[in-house]
XYZ file of C-alpha atoms in Angstrom:
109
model
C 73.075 -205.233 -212.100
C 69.696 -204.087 -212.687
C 67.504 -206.895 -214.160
C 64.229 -207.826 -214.569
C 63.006 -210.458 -211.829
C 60.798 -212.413 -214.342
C 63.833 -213.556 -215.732
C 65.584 -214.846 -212.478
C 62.146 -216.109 -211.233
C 61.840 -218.272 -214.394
C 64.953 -219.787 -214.165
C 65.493 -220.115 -210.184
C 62.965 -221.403 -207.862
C 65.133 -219.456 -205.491
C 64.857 -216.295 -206.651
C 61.308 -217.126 -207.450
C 60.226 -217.720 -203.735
C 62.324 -214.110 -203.309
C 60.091 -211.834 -204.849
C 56.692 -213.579 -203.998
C 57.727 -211.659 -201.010
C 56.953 -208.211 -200.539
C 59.643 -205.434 -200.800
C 59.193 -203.020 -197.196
C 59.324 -199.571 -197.577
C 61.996 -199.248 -195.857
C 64.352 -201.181 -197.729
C 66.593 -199.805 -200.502
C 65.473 -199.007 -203.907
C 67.508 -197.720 -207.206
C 65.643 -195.644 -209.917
C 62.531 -197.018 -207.956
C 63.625 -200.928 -208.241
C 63.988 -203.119 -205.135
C 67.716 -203.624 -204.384
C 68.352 -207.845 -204.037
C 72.035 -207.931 -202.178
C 73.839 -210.947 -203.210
C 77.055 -212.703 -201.570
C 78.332 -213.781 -205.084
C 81.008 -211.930 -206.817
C 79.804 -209.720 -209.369
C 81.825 -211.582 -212.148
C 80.104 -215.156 -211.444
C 76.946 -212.670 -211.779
C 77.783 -211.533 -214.662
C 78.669 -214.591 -216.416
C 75.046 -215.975 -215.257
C 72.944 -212.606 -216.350
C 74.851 -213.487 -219.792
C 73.581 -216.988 -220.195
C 70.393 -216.696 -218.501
C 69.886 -213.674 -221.416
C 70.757 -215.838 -223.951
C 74.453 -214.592 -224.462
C 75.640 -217.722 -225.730
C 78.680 -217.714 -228.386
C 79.895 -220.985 -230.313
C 83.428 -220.832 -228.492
C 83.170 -223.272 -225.347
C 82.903 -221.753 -222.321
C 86.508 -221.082 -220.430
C 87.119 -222.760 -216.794
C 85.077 -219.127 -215.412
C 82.168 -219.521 -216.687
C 82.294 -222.706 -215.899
C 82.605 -222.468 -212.621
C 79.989 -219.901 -211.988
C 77.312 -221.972 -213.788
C 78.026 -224.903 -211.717
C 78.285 -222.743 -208.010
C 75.625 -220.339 -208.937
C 73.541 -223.495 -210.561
C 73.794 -225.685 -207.399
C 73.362 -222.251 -205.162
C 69.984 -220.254 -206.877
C 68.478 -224.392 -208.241
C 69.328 -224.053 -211.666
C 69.286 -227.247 -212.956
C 69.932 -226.858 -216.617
C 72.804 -224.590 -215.633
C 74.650 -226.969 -213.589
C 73.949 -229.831 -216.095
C 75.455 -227.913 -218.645
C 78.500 -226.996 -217.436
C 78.984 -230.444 -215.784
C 78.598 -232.051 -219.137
C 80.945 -229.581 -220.961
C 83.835 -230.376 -217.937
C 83.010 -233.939 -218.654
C 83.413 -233.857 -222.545
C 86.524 -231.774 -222.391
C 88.526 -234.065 -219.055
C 87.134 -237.440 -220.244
C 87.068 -240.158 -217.345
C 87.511 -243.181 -219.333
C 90.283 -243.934 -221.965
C 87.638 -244.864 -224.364
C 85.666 -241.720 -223.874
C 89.302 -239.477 -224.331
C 89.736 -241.542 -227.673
C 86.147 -240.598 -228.850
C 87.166 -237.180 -227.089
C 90.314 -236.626 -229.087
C 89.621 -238.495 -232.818
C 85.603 -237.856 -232.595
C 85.099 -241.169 -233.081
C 85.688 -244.821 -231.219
C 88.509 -246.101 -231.986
């Protein structure tokens, strides 16, 4: 994926720390652009590049996405990514019977 570090940097103290260090020479480049190697699969990547670029429809997000906001979240410091998807699993698998009731009718019942 070839993105623009600002973006990553601004969301990710990780990735932040990352490019306050120097690229060597030595190391790989494509089209002149430092090459960052990452252990993640490339869909959990993609689903992140999406939100992080504001790719956001009104459908919820499916157990996938998900997922990759709350490994890549907890992974890169994300906060707000994490939270989000935490909360949306929470809403949709309520804990409580009251909170399924509210869940299910929108309302308390």
């Amino acid at each position: 994926f070839k993105v623009h570090r600002s973006v990553l940097a601004k969301h990710s103290p990780i990735f932040a720390d990352l490019f306050k260090i120097p690229h060597p020479p030595t190391e790989p480049t494509v089209e002149s652009c430092p090459v960052v190697v990452l252990q993640d699969t490339a869909e959990d990547i993609k689903h992140l590049l999406l939100i992080l670029y504001g790719d956001r429809s009104d459908e919820p997000p499916q157990f996938p996405v998900l997922a990759a906001m709350i490994r890549l979240g907890r992974k890169y410091e994300i906060a707000q990514l994490k939270e989000d998807a935490l909360g949306l699993l929470k809403k949709a698998f309520p804990v409580t019977l009251d909170d399924h009731s509210e869940c299910m009718c929108g309302r308390r019942t």
